[in-house]
PDB file of C-alpha atoms in Angstrom:
ATOM      1  CA  MET A  32      -7.942  51.657  16.917  1.00  0.00           C
ATOM      2  CA  VAL A  33      -9.050  53.064  13.541  1.00  0.00           C
ATOM      3  CA  PRO A  34      -6.560  56.003  13.665  1.00  0.00           C
ATOM      4  CA  LEU A  35      -3.776  53.544  14.483  1.00  0.00           C
ATOM      5  CA  ARG A  36      -4.688  51.437  11.417  1.00  0.00           C
ATOM      6  CA  ARG A  37      -4.685  54.522   9.227  1.00  0.00           C
ATOM      7  CA  ALA A  38      -1.282  55.553  10.568  1.00  0.00           C
ATOM      8  CA  VAL A  39       0.102  52.063   9.967  1.00  0.00           C
ATOM      9  CA  GLY A  40      -1.374  52.080   6.456  1.00  0.00           C
ATOM     10  CA  ARG A  41       0.298  55.415   5.712  1.00  0.00           C
ATOM     11  CA  VAL A  42       3.629  54.168   7.036  1.00  0.00           C
ATOM     12  CA  VAL A  43       3.387  51.011   4.917  1.00  0.00           C
ATOM     13  CA  THR A  44       2.530  53.089   1.845  1.00  0.00           C
ATOM     14  CA  ALA A  45       5.447  55.447   2.516  1.00  0.00           C
ATOM     15  CA  LEU A  46       7.865  52.549   3.012  1.00  0.00           C
ATOM     16  CA  ALA A  47       6.677  50.925  -0.221  1.00  0.00           C
ATOM     17  CA  ALA A  48       7.287  54.165  -2.107  1.00  0.00           C
ATOM     18  CA  VAL A  49      10.768  54.521  -0.568  1.00  0.00           C
ATOM     19  CA  ALA A  50      11.605  50.902  -1.447  1.00  0.00           C
ATOM     20  CA  ALA A  51      10.404  51.406  -5.021  1.00  0.00           C
ATOM     21  CA  VAL A  52      12.550  54.519  -5.458  1.00  0.00           C
ATOM     22  CA  ALA A  53      15.589  52.949  -3.739  1.00  0.00           C
ATOM     23  CA  GLY A  54      15.380  49.849  -5.948  1.00  0.00           C
ATOM     24  CA  CYS A  55      15.804  51.894  -9.141  1.00  0.00           C
ATOM     25  CA  GLY A  56      19.575  51.479  -9.087  1.00  0.00           C
ATOM     26  CA  SER A  57      20.421  55.173  -9.072  1.00  0.00           C
ATOM     27  CA  ASP A  58      23.784  56.029  -7.547  1.00  0.00           C
ATOM     28  CA  ALA A  59      22.781  59.507  -6.397  1.00  0.00           C
ATOM     29  CA  VAL A  60      20.255  59.111  -3.588  1.00  0.00           C
ATOM     30  CA  SER A  61      19.007  62.089  -1.673  1.00  0.00           C
ATOM     31  CA  PRO A  62      18.635  61.666   2.080  1.00  0.00           C
ATOM     32  CA  LEU A  63      15.236  61.180   3.625  1.00  0.00           C
ATOM     33  CA  PRO A  64      13.805  64.096   5.595  1.00  0.00           C
ATOM     34  CA  VAL A  65      14.317  62.264   8.909  1.00  0.00           C
ATOM     35  CA  GLN A  66      18.036  61.641   8.289  1.00  0.00           C
ATOM     36  CA  PRO A  67      20.525  64.324   9.323  1.00  0.00           C
ATOM     37  CA  ARG A  68      22.451  65.876   6.486  1.00  0.00           C
ATOM     38  CA  GLY A  69      26.225  65.579   6.297  1.00  0.00           C
ATOM     39  CA  PRO A  70      28.564  68.515   6.964  1.00  0.00           C
ATOM     40  CA  SER A  71      29.112  69.217   3.271  1.00  0.00           C
ATOM     41  CA  PRO A  72      27.667  68.102  -0.076  1.00  0.00           C
ATOM     42  CA  SER A  73      30.939  66.394  -1.051  1.00  0.00           C
ATOM     43  CA  ALA A  74      30.906  64.246   2.087  1.00  0.00           C
ATOM     44  CA  SER A  75      27.327  63.124   1.423  1.00  0.00           C
ATOM     45  CA  MET A  76      28.316  61.726  -1.969  1.00  0.00           C
ATOM     46  CA  LEU A  77      30.930  59.369  -0.499  1.00  0.00           C
ATOM     47  CA  PRO A  78      29.643  55.802   0.030  1.00  0.00           C
ATOM     48  CA  SER A  79      29.134  55.026   3.679  1.00  0.00           C
ATOM     49  CA  ALA A  80      27.140  52.676   5.836  1.00  0.00           C
ATOM     50  CA  PRO A  81      23.614  53.891   6.577  1.00  0.00           C
ATOM     51  CA  PRO A  82      23.216  55.361  10.068  1.00  0.00           C
ATOM     52  CA  THR A  83      21.560  53.055  12.539  1.00  0.00           C
ATOM     53  CA  PRO A  84      18.795  54.737  14.513  1.00  0.00           C
ATOM     54  CA  SER A  85      19.022  54.335  18.256  1.00  0.00           C
ATOM     55  CA  VAL A  86      16.237  55.023  20.714  1.00  0.00           C
ATOM     56  CA  THR A  87      17.144  55.825  24.279  1.00  0.00           C
ATOM     57  CA  PRO A  88      14.614  55.942  27.089  1.00  0.00           C
ATOM     58  CA  GLY A  89      12.902  59.286  27.266  1.00  0.00           C
ATOM     59  CA  THR A  90      13.290  60.174  23.576  1.00  0.00           C
ATOM     60  CA  SER A  91      10.581  60.001  20.976  1.00  0.00           C
ATOM     61  CA  ARG A  92      10.442  57.257  18.331  1.00  0.00           C
ATOM     62  CA  SER A  93      11.038  57.717  14.629  1.00  0.00           C
ATOM     63  CA  PRO A  94       7.954  58.939  12.723  1.00  0.00           C
ATOM     64  CA  THR A  95       8.289  56.012  10.302  1.00  0.00           C
ATOM     65  CA  ARG A  96       7.877  53.409  13.038  1.00  0.00           C
ATOM     66  CA  PRO A  97       4.544  53.195  14.895  1.00  0.00           C
ATOM     67  CA  PRO A  98       4.586  52.992  18.694  1.00  0.00           C
ATOM     68  CA  PRO A  99       4.505  49.439  20.091  1.00  0.00           C
ATOM     69  CA  ALA A 100       1.217  47.947  21.171  1.00  0.00           C
ATOM     70  CA  ALA A 101       0.645  47.848  24.907  1.00  0.00           C
ATOM     71  CA  GLY A 102       2.922  45.247  26.487  1.00  0.00           C
ATOM     72  CA  ARG A 103       4.212  43.814  23.163  1.00  0.00           C
ATOM     73  CA  PRO A 104       7.760  44.672  22.114  1.00  0.00           C
ATOM     74  CA  VAL A 105       8.320  45.525  18.468  1.00  0.00           C
ATOM     75  CA  PRO A 106      11.057  43.396  16.877  1.00  0.00           C
ATOM     76  CA  VAL A 107      13.838  45.442  15.345  1.00  0.00           C
ATOM     77  CA  PRO A 108      14.679  44.332  11.786  1.00  0.00           C
ATOM     78  CA  PRO A 109      18.190  42.893  11.386  1.00  0.00           C
ATOM     79  CA  ALA A 110      20.914  45.095  10.019  1.00  0.00           C
ATOM     80  CA  PRO A 111      21.565  44.577   6.302  1.00  0.00           C
ATOM     81  CA  THR A 112      24.453  42.205   5.609  1.00  0.00           C
ATOM     82  CA  ARG A 113      25.402  43.831   2.322  1.00  0.00           C
ATOM     83  CA  THR A 114      25.088  47.275   0.913  1.00  0.00           C
ATOM     84  CA  ARG A 115      23.430  48.020  -2.378  1.00  0.00           C
ATOM     85  CA  GLY A 116      25.719  48.009  -5.377  1.00  0.00           C
ATOM     86  CA  THR A 117      28.303  45.573  -4.028  1.00  0.00           C
ATOM     87  CA  THR A 118      28.730  41.937  -4.850  1.00  0.00           C
ATOM     88  CA  GLN A 119      29.210  39.249  -2.263  1.00  0.00           C
ATOM     89  CA  ARG A 120      31.544  36.375  -3.046  1.00  0.00           C
ATOM     90  CA  PRO A 121      30.567  32.883  -1.911  1.00  0.00           C
ATOM     91  CA  THR A 122      32.529  31.554   1.062  1.00  0.00           C
ATOM     92  CA  THR A 123      32.414  27.946  -0.082  1.00  0.00           C
ATOM     93  CA  PRO A 124      33.786  26.702  -3.396  1.00  0.00           C
ATOM     94  CA  PRO A 125      31.100  26.360  -6.082  1.00  0.00           C
ATOM     95  CA  THR A 126      29.875  22.865  -6.931  1.00  0.00           C
ATOM     96  CA  THR A 127      28.939  23.831 -10.484  1.00  0.00           C
ATOM     97  CA  PRO A 128      31.553  23.802 -13.247  1.00  0.00           C
ATOM     98  CA  THR A 129      33.779  26.861 -13.207  1.00  0.00           C
ATOM     99  CA  SER A 130      34.947  28.775 -16.252  1.00  0.00           C
ATOM    100  CA  SER A 131      38.070  26.598 -16.492  1.00  0.00           C
ATOM    101  CA  CYS A 132      36.084  23.355 -16.191  1.00  0.00           C
ATOM    102  CA  GLN A 133      33.247  23.069 -18.682  1.00  0.00           C
ATOM    103  CA  GLY A 134      30.040  21.184 -18.025  1.00  0.00           C
ATOM    104  CA  ALA A 135      28.618  18.208 -19.905  1.00  0.00           C
ATOM    105  CA  VAL A 136      29.159  19.812 -23.315  1.00  0.00           C
ATOM    106  CA  ARG A 137      30.253  18.714 -26.773  1.00  0.00           C
ATOM    107  CA  TYR A 138      33.709  20.060 -27.523  1.00  0.00           C
ATOM    108  CA  ASP A 139      34.475  20.100 -31.261  1.00  0.00           C
ATOM    109  CA  LEU A 140      38.147  19.704 -32.148  1.00  0.00           C
ATOM    110  CA  PRO A 141      38.838  19.980 -35.910  1.00  0.00           C
ATOM    111  CA  VAL A 142      42.309  18.463 -36.338  1.00  0.00           C
ATOM    112  CA  ALA A 143      43.116  20.363 -39.548  1.00  0.00           C
ATOM    113  CA  ASP A 144      42.309  23.793 -38.028  1.00  0.00           C
ATOM    114  CA  THR A 145      43.701  23.294 -34.509  1.00  0.00           C
ATOM    115  CA  GLU A 146      47.264  23.746 -33.327  1.00  0.00           C
ATOM    116  CA  LEU A 147      47.394  20.670 -31.103  1.00  0.00           C
ATOM    117  CA  GLU A 148      50.701  21.711 -29.465  1.00  0.00           C
ATOM    118  CA  LEU A 149      48.855  24.569 -27.770  1.00  0.00           C
ATOM    119  CA  LEU A 150      46.062  22.369 -26.426  1.00  0.00           C
ATOM    120  CA  ARG A 151      47.531  20.552 -23.441  1.00  0.00           C
ATOM    121  CA  SER A 152      44.560  19.930 -21.137  1.00  0.00           C
ATOM    122  CA  LEU A 153      40.781  20.162 -20.895  1.00  0.00           C
ATOM    123  CA  CYS A 154      38.295  19.809 -18.062  1.00  0.00           C
ATOM    124  CA  PHE A 155      34.743  18.509 -18.469  1.00  0.00           C
ATOM    125  CA  ALA A 156      31.869  17.223 -16.378  1.00  0.00           C
ATOM    126  CA  THR A 157      30.820  13.606 -16.678  1.00  0.00           C
ATOM    127  CA  GLY A 158      28.779  13.130 -19.850  1.00  0.00           C
ATOM    128  CA  ALA A 159      30.784  15.555 -21.989  1.00  0.00           C
ATOM    129  CA  VAL A 160      31.820  14.572 -25.522  1.00  0.00           C
ATOM    130  CA  LEU A 161      35.152  15.379 -27.176  1.00  0.00           C
ATOM    131  CA  ARG A 162      34.456  15.333 -30.937  1.00  0.00           C
ATOM    132  CA  ILE A 163      37.662  15.038 -32.964  1.00  0.00           C
ATOM    133  CA  GLN A 164      36.970  15.857 -36.621  1.00  0.00           C
ATOM    134  CA  GLY A 165      39.054  14.972 -39.676  1.00  0.00           C
ATOM    135  CA  ILE A 166      40.855  11.879 -38.402  1.00  0.00           C
ATOM    136  CA  GLY A 167      41.083   8.283 -39.612  1.00  0.00           C
ATOM    137  CA  PRO A 168      39.676   5.212 -37.872  1.00  0.00           C
ATOM    138  CA  GLY A 169      41.715   3.734 -35.017  1.00  0.00           C
ATOM    139  CA  LEU A 170      44.144   6.648 -34.793  1.00  0.00           C
ATOM    140  CA  VAL A 171      42.856   8.302 -31.608  1.00  0.00           C
ATOM    141  CA  THR A 172      43.727   6.386 -28.422  1.00  0.00           C
ATOM    142  CA  VAL A 173      42.957   6.823 -24.727  1.00  0.00           C
ATOM    143  CA  ASP A 174      44.966   5.503 -21.787  1.00  0.00           C
ATOM    144  CA  ARG A 175      41.923   4.689 -19.610  1.00  0.00           C
ATOM    145  CA  PRO A 176      39.219   3.112 -21.811  1.00  0.00           C
ATOM    146  CA  GLU A 177      37.082   2.228 -18.758  1.00  0.00           C
ATOM    147  CA  LEU A 178      36.322   5.962 -18.255  1.00  0.00           C
ATOM    148  CA  VAL A 179      35.170   6.662 -21.821  1.00  0.00           C
ATOM    149  CA  SER A 180      32.851   5.464 -24.548  1.00  0.00           C
ATOM    150  CA  GLN A 181      34.522   5.930 -27.950  1.00  0.00           C
ATOM    151  CA  HIS A 182      32.791   5.880 -31.345  1.00  0.00           C
ATOM    152  CA  TYR A 183      34.119   6.486 -34.888  1.00  0.00           C
ATOM    153  CA  GLU A 184      32.092   7.394 -37.987  1.00  0.00           C
ATOM    154  CA  ALA A 185      32.918   9.268 -41.214  1.00  0.00           C
ATOM    155  CA  GLY A 186      36.183  10.857 -40.090  1.00  0.00           C
ATOM    156  CA  VAL A 187      34.810  11.863 -36.678  1.00  0.00           C
ATOM    157  CA  VAL A 188      35.772  10.301 -33.341  1.00  0.00           C
ATOM    158  CA  ASP A 189      33.363  10.936 -30.454  1.00  0.00           C
ATOM    159  CA  ILE A 190      34.800  10.304 -26.995  1.00  0.00           C
ATOM    160  CA  ARG A 191      32.124  10.453 -24.283  1.00  0.00           C
ATOM    161  CA  PHE A 192      33.480  10.708 -20.751  1.00  0.00           C
ATOM    162  CA  VAL A 193      31.264   8.397 -18.689  1.00  0.00           C
ATOM    163  CA  ARG A 194      33.128   8.325 -15.336  1.00  0.00           C
ATOM    164  CA  PRO A 195      35.153  10.871 -13.357  1.00  0.00           C
ATOM    165  CA  GLY A 196      38.920  10.665 -13.555  1.00  0.00           C
ATOM    166  CA  THR A 197      41.832  11.739 -15.743  1.00  0.00           C
ATOM    167  CA  VAL A 198      42.157  10.486 -19.327  1.00  0.00           C
ATOM    168  CA  ALA A 199      45.096  11.032 -21.687  1.00  0.00           C
ATOM    169  CA  VAL A 200      43.786  11.341 -25.279  1.00  0.00           C
ATOM    170  CA  THR A 201      46.477  10.826 -27.929  1.00  0.00           C
ATOM    171  CA  ILE A 202      45.910  12.287 -31.420  1.00  0.00           C
ATOM    172  CA  PRO A 203      48.427  11.784 -34.252  1.00  0.00           C
ATOM    173  CA  LYS A 204      49.142  14.748 -36.548  1.00  0.00           C
ATOM    174  CA  ASP A 205      52.112  15.526 -38.824  1.00  0.00           C
ATOM    175  CA  ASP A 206      54.050  12.396 -37.797  1.00  0.00           C
ATOM    176  CA  ARG A 207      53.780  13.331 -34.096  1.00  0.00           C
ATOM    177  CA  ALA A 208      51.532  12.070 -31.329  1.00  0.00           C
ATOM    178  CA  HIS A 209      49.874  14.902 -29.355  1.00  0.00           C
ATOM    179  CA  THR A 210      48.504  14.065 -25.927  1.00  0.00           C
ATOM    180  CA  ILE A 211      45.674  16.049 -24.349  1.00  0.00           C
ATOM    181  CA  THR A 212      45.036  15.451 -20.656  1.00  0.00           C
ATOM    182  CA  VAL A 213      41.289  15.517 -19.939  1.00  0.00           C
ATOM    183  CA  VAL A 214      40.097  15.879 -16.351  1.00  0.00           C
ATOM    184  CA  VAL A 215      36.554  14.583 -15.882  1.00  0.00           C
ATOM    185  CA  ARG A 216      34.613  15.695 -12.800  1.00  0.00           C
TER     186      ARG A 216
END
């Protein structure tokens, strides 16, 4: 029993060392001594799926895996679902705000420095604030006041989006009314 524990300890130590070296992120990985080499060096540099070891009756087991205990089968680890160095895209749509829809942020909109014709729509999470700077009192209007909380002070209008929905924010500039459609999630 003691030699078996020593052998298992050596295997665990060897696997830990292999895992530490493999986790370094290096692209060029040399094959382990137990893996067969490819037909040419150029073929071994191409990315491929790792070979899966198979054990048929009558053949010896891999030296990295200890023999099973008497009567107890050894579970085979599952095959990896992704290879190192690749990214896996989620299969379901994300529930967090995407890059086109911002979270509960404060969005500063200086009227004097912004070309309002180019700003047609915005997307925010509930709780976001649209801060319109450099505007007079009562000039900014919204079509759905039940979805927002609006506050004016010192040339700044803060519009907090308190409920999900779509709000049209109208801002006057240069004798024109510019409407920005804000989607609130």
